[in-house]
Coordinates of C-alpha atoms and ligand atoms in Angstrom, one line a residue:
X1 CA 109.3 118.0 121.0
X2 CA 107.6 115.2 122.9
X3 CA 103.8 113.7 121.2
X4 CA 101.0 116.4 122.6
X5 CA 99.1 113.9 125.3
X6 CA 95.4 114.2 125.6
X7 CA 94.3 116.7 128.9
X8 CA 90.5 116.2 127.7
X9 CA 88.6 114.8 130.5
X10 CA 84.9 113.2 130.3
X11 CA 83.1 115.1 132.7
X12 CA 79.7 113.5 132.2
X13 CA 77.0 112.4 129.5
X14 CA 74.2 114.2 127.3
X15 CA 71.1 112.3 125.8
X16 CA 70.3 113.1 122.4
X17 CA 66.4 111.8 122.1
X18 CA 66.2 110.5 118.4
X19 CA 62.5 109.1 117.3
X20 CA 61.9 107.8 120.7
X21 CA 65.3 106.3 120.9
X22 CA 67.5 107.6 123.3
X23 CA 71.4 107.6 123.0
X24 CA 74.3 108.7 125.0
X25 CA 77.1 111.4 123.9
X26 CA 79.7 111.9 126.2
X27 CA 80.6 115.3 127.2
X28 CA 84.2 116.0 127.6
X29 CA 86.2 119.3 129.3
X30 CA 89.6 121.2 128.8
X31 CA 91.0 123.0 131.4
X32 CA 89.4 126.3 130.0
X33 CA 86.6 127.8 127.8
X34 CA 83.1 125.5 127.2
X35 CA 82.4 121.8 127.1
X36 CA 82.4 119.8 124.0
X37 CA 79.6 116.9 123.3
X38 CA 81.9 114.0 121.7
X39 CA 79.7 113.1 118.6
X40 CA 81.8 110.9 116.8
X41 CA 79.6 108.2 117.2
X42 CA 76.3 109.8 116.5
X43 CA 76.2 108.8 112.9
X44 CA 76.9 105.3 113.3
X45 CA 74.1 104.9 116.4
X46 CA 71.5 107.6 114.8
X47 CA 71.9 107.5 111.2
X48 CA 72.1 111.4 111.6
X49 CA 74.8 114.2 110.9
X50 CA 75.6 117.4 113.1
X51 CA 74.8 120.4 110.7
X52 CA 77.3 123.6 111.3
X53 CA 78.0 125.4 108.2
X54 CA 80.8 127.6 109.0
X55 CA 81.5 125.8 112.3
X56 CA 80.1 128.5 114.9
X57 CA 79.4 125.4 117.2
X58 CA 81.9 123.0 116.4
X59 CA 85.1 122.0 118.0
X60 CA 87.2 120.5 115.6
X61 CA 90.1 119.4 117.4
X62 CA 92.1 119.4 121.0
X63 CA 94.8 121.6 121.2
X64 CA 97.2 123.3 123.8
X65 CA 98.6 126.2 122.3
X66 CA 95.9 129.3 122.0
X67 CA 92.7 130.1 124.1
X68 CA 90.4 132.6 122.7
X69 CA 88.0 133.9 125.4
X70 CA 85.3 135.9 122.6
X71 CA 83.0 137.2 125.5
X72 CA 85.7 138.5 128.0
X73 CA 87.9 139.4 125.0
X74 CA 91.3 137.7 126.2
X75 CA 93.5 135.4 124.0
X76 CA 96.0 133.7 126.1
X77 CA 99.4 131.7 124.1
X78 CA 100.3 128.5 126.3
X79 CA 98.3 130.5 128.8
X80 CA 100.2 133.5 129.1
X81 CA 98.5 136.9 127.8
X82 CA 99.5 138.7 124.5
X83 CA 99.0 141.6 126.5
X84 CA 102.1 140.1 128.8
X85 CA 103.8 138.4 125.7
X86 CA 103.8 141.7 123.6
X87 CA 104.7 144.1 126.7
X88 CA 107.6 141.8 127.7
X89 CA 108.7 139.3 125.2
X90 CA 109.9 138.8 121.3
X91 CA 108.3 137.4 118.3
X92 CA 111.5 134.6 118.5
X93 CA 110.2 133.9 122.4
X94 CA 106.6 133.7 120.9
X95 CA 108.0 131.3 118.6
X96 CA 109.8 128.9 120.8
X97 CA 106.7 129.3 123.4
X98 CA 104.0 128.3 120.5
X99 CA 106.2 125.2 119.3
X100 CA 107.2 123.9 122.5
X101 CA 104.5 125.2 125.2
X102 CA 107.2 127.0 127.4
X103 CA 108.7 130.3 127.5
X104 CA 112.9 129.4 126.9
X105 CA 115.9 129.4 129.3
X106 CA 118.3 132.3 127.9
X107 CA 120.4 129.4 126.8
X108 CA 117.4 128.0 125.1
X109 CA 116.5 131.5 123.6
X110 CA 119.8 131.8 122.0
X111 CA 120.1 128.6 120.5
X112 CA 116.4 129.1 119.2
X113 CA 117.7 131.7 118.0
X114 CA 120.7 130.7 116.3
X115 CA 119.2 127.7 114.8
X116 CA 116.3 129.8 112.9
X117 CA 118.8 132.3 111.6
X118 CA 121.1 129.9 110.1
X119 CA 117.8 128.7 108.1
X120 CA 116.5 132.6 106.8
X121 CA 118.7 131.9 103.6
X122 CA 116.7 130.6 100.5
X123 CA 118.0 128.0 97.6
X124 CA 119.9 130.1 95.0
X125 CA 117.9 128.4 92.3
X126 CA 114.5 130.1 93.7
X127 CA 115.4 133.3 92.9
X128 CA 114.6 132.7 89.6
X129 CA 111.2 131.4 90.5
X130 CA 110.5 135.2 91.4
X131 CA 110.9 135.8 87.5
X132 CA 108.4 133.8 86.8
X133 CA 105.7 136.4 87.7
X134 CA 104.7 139.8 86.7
X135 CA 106.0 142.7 88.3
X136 CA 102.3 143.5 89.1
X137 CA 101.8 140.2 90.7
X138 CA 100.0 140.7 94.2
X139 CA 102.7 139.7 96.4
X140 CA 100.1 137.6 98.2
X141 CA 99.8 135.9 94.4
X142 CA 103.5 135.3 94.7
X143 CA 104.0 134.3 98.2
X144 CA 101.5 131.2 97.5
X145 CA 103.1 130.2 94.5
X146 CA 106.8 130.2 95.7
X147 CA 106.4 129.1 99.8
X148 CA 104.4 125.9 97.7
X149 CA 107.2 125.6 95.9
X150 CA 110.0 124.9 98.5
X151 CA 108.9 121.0 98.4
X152 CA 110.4 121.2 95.4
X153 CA 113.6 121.7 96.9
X154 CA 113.7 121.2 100.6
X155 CA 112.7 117.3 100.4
X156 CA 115.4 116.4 103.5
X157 CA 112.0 117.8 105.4
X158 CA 109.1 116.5 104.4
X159 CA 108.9 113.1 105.8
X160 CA 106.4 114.0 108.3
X161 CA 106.8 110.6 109.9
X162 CA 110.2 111.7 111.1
X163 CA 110.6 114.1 114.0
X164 CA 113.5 115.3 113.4
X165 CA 112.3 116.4 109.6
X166 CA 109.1 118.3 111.4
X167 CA 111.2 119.9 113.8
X168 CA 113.8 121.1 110.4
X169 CA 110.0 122.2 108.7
X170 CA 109.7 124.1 111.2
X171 CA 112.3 126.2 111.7
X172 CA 113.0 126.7 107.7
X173 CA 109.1 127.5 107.6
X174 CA 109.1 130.2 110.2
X175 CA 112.9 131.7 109.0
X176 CA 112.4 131.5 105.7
X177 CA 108.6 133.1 105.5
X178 CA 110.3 137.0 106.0
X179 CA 113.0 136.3 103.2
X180 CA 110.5 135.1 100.6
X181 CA 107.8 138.0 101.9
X182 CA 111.0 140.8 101.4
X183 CA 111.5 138.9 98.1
X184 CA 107.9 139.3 97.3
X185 CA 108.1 142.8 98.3
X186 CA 111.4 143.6 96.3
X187 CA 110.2 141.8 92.9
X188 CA 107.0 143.8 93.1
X189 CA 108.8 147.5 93.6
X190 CA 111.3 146.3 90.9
X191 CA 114.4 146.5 93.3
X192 CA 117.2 144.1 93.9
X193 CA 116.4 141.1 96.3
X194 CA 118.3 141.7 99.9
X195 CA 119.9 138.8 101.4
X196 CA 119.0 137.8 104.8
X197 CA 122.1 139.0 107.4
X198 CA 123.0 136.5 110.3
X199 CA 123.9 139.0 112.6
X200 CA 120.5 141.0 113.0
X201 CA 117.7 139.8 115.0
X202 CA 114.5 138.8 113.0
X203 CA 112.9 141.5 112.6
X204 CA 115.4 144.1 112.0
X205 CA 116.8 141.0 109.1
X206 CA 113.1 141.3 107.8
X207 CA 113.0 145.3 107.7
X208 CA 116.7 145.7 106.1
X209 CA 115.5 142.7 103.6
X210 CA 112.7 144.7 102.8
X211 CA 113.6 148.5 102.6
X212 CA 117.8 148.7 102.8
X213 CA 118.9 149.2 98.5
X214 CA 122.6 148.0 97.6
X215 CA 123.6 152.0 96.9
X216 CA 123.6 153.2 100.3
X217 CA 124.0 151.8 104.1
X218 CA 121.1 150.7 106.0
X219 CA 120.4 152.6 108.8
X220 CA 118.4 150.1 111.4
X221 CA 115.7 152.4 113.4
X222 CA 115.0 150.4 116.4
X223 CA 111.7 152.2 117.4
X224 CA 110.4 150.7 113.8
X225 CA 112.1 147.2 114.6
X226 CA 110.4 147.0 118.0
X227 CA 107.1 148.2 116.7
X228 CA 107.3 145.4 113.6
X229 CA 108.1 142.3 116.3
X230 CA 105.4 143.3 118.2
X231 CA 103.0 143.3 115.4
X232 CA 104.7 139.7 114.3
X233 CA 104.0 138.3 118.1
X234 CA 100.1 140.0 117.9
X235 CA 99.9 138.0 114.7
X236 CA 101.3 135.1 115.0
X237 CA 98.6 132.2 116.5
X238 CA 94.8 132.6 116.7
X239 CA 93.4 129.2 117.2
X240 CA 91.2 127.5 114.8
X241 CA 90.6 130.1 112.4
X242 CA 89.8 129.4 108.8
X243 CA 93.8 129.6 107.9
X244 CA 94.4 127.8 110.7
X245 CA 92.0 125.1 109.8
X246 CA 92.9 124.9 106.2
X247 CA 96.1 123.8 107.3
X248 CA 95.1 121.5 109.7
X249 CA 92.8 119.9 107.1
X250 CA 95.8 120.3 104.6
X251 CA 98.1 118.1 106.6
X252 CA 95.8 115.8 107.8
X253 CA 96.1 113.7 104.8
X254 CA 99.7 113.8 104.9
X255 CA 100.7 116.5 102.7
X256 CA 104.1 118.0 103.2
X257 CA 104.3 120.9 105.7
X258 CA 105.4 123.4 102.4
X259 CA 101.9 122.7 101.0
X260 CA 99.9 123.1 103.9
X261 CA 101.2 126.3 104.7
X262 CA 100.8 127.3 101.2
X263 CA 97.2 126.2 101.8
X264 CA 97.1 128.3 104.5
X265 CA 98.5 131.7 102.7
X266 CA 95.5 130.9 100.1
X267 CA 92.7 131.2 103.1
X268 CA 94.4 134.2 104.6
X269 CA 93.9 136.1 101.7
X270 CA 90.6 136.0 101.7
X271 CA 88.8 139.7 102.5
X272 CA 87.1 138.0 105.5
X273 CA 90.2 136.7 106.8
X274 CA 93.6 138.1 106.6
X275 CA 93.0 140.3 103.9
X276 CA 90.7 142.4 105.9
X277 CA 93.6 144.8 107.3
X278 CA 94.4 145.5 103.2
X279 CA 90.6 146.4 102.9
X280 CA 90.4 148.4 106.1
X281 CA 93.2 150.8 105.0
X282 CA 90.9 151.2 101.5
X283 CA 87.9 151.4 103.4
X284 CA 89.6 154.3 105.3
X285 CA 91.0 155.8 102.6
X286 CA 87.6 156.0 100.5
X287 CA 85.6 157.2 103.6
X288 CA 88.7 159.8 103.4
X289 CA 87.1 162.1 106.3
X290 CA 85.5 162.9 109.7
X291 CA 82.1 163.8 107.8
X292 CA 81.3 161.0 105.4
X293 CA 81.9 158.4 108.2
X294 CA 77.2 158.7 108.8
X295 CA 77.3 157.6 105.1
X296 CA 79.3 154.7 105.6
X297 CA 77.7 153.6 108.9
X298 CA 74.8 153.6 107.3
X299 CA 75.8 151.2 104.5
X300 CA 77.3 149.1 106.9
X301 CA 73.6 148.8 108.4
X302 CA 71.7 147.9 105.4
X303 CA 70.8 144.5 104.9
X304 CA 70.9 145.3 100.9
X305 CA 74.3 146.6 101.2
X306 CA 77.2 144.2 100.9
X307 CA 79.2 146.8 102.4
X308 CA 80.6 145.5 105.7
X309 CA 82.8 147.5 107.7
X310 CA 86.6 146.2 107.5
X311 CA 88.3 145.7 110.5
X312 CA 85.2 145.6 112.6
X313 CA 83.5 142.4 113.9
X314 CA 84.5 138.9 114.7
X315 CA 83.2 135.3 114.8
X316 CA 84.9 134.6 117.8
X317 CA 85.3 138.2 119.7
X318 CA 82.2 139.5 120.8
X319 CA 84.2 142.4 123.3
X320 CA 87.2 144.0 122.4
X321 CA 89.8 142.2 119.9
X322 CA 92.9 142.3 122.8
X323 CA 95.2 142.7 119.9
X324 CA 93.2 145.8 118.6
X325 CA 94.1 147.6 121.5
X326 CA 97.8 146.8 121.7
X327 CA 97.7 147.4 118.0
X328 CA 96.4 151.0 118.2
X329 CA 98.5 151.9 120.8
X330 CA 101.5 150.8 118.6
X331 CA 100.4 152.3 115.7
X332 CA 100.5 155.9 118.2
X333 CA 104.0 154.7 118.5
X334 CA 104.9 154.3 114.5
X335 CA 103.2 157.3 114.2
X336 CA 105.1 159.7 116.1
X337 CA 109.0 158.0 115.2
X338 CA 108.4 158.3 111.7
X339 CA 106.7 162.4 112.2
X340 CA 103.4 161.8 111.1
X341 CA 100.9 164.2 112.8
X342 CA 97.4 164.0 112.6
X343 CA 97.8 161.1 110.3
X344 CA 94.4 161.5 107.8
X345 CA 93.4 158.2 108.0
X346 CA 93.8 157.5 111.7
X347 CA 91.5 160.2 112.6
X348 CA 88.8 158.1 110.3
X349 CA 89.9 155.3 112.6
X350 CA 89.9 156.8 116.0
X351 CA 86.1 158.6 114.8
X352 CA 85.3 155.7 113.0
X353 CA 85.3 153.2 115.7
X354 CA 84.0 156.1 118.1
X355 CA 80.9 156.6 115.9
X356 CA 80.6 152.9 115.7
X357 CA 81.2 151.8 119.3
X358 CA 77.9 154.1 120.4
X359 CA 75.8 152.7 117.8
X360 CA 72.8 150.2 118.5
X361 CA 73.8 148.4 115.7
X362 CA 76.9 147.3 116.3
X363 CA 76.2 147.2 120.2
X364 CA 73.4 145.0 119.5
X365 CA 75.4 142.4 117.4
X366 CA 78.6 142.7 119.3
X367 CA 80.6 144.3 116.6
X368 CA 84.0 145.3 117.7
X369 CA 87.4 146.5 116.4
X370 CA 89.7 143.5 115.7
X371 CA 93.1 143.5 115.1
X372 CA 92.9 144.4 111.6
X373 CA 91.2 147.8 112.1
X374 CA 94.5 149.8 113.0
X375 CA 97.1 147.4 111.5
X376 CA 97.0 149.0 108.6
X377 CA 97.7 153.2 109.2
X378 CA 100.3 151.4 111.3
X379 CA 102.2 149.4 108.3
X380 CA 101.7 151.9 105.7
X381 CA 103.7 154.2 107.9
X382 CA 106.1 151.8 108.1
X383 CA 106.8 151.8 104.6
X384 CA 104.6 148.9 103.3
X385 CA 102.2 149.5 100.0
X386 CA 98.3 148.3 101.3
X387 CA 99.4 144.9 99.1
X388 CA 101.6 143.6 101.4
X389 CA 99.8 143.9 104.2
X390 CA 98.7 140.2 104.3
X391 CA 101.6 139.1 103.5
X392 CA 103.1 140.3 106.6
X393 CA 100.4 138.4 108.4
X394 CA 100.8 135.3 106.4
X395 CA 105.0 136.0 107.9
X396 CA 103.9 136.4 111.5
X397 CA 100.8 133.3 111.2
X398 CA 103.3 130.7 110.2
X399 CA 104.4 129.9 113.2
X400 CA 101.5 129.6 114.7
X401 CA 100.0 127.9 111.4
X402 CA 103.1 125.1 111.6
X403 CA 102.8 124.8 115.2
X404 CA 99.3 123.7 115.2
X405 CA 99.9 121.4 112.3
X406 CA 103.2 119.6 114.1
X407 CA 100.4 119.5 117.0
X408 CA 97.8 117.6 114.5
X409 CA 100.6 115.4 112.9
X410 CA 101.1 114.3 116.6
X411 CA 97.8 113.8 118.0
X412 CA 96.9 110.0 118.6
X413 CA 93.3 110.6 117.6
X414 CA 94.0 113.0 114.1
X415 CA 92.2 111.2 111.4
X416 CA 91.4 112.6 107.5
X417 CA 89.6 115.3 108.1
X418 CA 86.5 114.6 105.7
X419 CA 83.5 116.0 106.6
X420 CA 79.6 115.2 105.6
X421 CA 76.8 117.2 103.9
X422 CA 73.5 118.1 103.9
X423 CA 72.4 116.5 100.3
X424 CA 69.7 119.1 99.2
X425 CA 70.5 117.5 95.4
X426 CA 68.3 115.7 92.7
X427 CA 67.3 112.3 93.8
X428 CA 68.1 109.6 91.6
X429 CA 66.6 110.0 88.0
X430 CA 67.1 108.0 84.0
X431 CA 70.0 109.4 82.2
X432 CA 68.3 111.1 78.9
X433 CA 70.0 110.6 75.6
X434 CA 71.1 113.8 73.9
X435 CA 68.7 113.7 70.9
X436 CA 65.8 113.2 73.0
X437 CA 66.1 116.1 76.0
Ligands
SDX1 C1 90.6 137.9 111.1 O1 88.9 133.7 113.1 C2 89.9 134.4 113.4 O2 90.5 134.3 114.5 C3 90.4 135.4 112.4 C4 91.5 136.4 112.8 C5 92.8 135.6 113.1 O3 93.7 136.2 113.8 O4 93.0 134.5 112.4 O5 91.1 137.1 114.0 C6 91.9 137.4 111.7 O6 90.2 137.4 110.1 C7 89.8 139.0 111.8 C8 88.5 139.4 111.0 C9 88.9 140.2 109.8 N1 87.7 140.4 108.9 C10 87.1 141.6 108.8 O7 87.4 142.6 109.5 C11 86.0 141.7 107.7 C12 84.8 142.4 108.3 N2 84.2 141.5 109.3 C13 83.1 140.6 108.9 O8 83.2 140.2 107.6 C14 82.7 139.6 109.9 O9 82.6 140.2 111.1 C15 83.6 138.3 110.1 C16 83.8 137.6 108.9 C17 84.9 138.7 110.7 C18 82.9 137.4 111.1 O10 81.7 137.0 110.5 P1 80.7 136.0 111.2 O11 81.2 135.5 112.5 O12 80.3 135.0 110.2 O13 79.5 136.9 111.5 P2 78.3 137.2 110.5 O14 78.8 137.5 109.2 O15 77.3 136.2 110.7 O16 77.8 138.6 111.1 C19 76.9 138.6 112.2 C20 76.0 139.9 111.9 C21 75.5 139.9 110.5 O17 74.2 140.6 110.6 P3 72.9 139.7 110.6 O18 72.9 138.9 109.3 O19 72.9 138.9 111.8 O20 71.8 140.7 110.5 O21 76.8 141.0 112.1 C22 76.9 141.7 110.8 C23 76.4 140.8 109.7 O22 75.8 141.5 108.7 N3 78.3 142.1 110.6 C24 78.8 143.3 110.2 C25 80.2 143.2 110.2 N4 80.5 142.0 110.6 C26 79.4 141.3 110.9 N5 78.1 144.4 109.8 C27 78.9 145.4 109.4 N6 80.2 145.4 109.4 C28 80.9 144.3 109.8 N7 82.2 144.3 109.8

């Protein structure tokens, strides 16, 4: 995995007029999406900070690996479409195409392959981390505590100097993520932890992991196995998103890759974030029908309502979430292998985002289905309670969360990300003893 190179290219200069004086940013290009306005001298020549709370304008790195396209709604991996990548590939292609920018040979697929599965097993003496928790523990809860754990006992890769150790981080990070989530799962539902099998393929290791019980034989159902590494690959990089970000920020002071990823499980949690296809399916299921779905539009529309709709909107999509669309044609697909007709909650959905769609509202600010809108009815008819629905993401992210930060560790210009305010505080004042305030 050779150093990321810089493909930014200066492709002219902006004046910034400050109090008369006049300074010159440079304004560089990428081979897609819009220009950025190179800033990191603006403090020292102007005295002056950039103010972006949230970062709608701000690019906070270079990177190869994801282009998002918000206004023509495409999302490209490495440049090829998810559209392509989900119609044609595997999560484990996704994998070896996000970590090292090229779809693999069949010799390098197996190998890939191979090397991941022989990391899926976990440290014996985790197990009894698990016990730790409550039974009632929110998976998500759990999945924090133990993936932050594994520094604790896989220190042979946390030397993030070494190549070789990042490479190792890697792989355990992205094999081991759908034995701790099954774990999670399994702990939660109070049945026996399943142990990762090295002869299935990674998502059918995941599904048996999660649902197969020691007193009968698990029956694999490849419709369901197909549909879940389709949903991994939809999942599984989005560029700089808050997770995304928080791991980036994470690892930029050095931290060991374990941590940063557990940093970045804490973010997805979030309702805004990752834990929006959790509150989508409760969204769903409170609306409960065709006819209350005014009521809840309406909500959605007033200012004095926090109510937002779940699922719906993006910072980065204004058109069609791509990944919505392959997501609700999959979910069709679950749907109809496991029998469920006229599935309640989908025809909220499929009315839902109808209702929505023609609305002036949402028109007006660009509010669109994203992926997590129909990700839900599709899980929970996989099998999966509404709590682990963020965990799956947090599985399927990882990759994409440990690619970009192997891509950070090895970009010449990454510094400590550390950031400056807007200081709207108390200017300086005498401290006040106690007995006279
Ligand atoms: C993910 O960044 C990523 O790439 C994330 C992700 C990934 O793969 O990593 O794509 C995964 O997190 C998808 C998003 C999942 N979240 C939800 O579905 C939660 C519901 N959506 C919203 O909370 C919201 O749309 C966000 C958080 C997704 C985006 O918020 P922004 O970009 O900060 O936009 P905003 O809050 O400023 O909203 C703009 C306007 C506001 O109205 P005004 O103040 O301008 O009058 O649109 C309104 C908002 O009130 N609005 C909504 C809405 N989302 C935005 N109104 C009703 N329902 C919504 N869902």
């Amino acid at each position: 995995m050779s150093p990321s190179k810089s493909r930014a290219k200066p492709s002219g200069t902006d004046q910034l007029a400050d109090s008369g004086a006049m300074i010159d940013l440079q304004v560089m290009s990428g081979t897609m999406g819009p220009d950025v306005i190179d800033v990191r001298k603006l403090y020292a020549e102007t005295g002056k900070f950039t103010y972006d709370p949230g970062f709608t304008s701000t690019a906070s790195c270079e990177s190869s690996i994801t282009f998002i396209d918000g206004e023509e709604g495409t999302l490209l991996h490495r440049g090829y479409t998810i559209e392509e990548l989900t119609e044609h590939g595997s999560f484990m292609e996704t994998c070896h195409l996000l970590l090292f920018g090229e779809l693999p040979s069949k010799s390098e697929m197996l190998e890939f392959e191979h090397d991941i599965t022989m990391h899926t097993m976990l440290h014996e003496q985790l197990y009894n981390f698990f016990k730790g928790f409550r039974r009632d523990a929110h998976p998500m809860a759990i999945m924090c505590g133990v993936v932050g754990a594994l520094s604790a006992f896989y220190h042979d890769s946390t030397d993030i100097t070494d190549e070789h150790q990042r490479k190792i981080a890697c792989y355990r990070m992205i094999a081991k993520m759908p034995t701790i989530a099954a774990m999670a799962f399994k702990y939660h539902i109070g049945q026996p932890f399943i142990y990762p099998r090295n002869d299935l393929r990674y998502a059918d290791n995941f599904l048996r992991m999660c649902f197969a019980v020691p007193a009968e034989n698990w029956v694999n159902r490849p419709a369901l196995s197909h549909a879940m590494d389709k949903i991994f690959i939809l999942h599984a990089d989005h560029e700089q998103n808050a997770s995304t970000s928080t791991v980036r920020l994470a690892g930029s002071s050095g931290a060991n890759p374990f941590a940063c990823i557990a940093a970045g499980i804490a973010c997805l949690w979030g309702p805004a974030h990752g834990g929006a296809n959790e509150a989508a399916l409760s969204m769903l299921a409170e609306i409960g029908s065709v006819d209350r779905i005014p009521e809840y539009i309406a909500k959605a529309k007033d200012k004095d309502d926090p109510f937002r709709l779940m699922g719906f909107g993006h910072r980065v999509y204004k058109n069609y979430d791509p990944r919505a669309r392959v997501m609700q044609a999959s979910c069709h697909e679950v749907l109809e292998e496991v029998g469920v007709k006229n599935d309640p909650l989908l025809q909220v959905a499929i009315e839902l985002e109808r209702i929505a769609l023609e609305d002036d509202y949402f028109a007006e600010k660009k509010l669109f289905p994203n992926i997590d809108f129909y990700s839900g009815i599709t899980l929970k008819a996989m099998g999966f309670p509404t709590s682990m629905f963020t965990v799956l993401f947090a599985v399927a992210r990882t990759v994409g969360w440990i690619a970009q930060w192997r891509e950070m560790i090895e970009d010449p210009h990454q510094k400590i990300g550390r950031p400056r305010q807007l200081y709207t505080g108390e200017p300086p004042r005498a401290y006040v003893p106690i007995d006279k305030r």
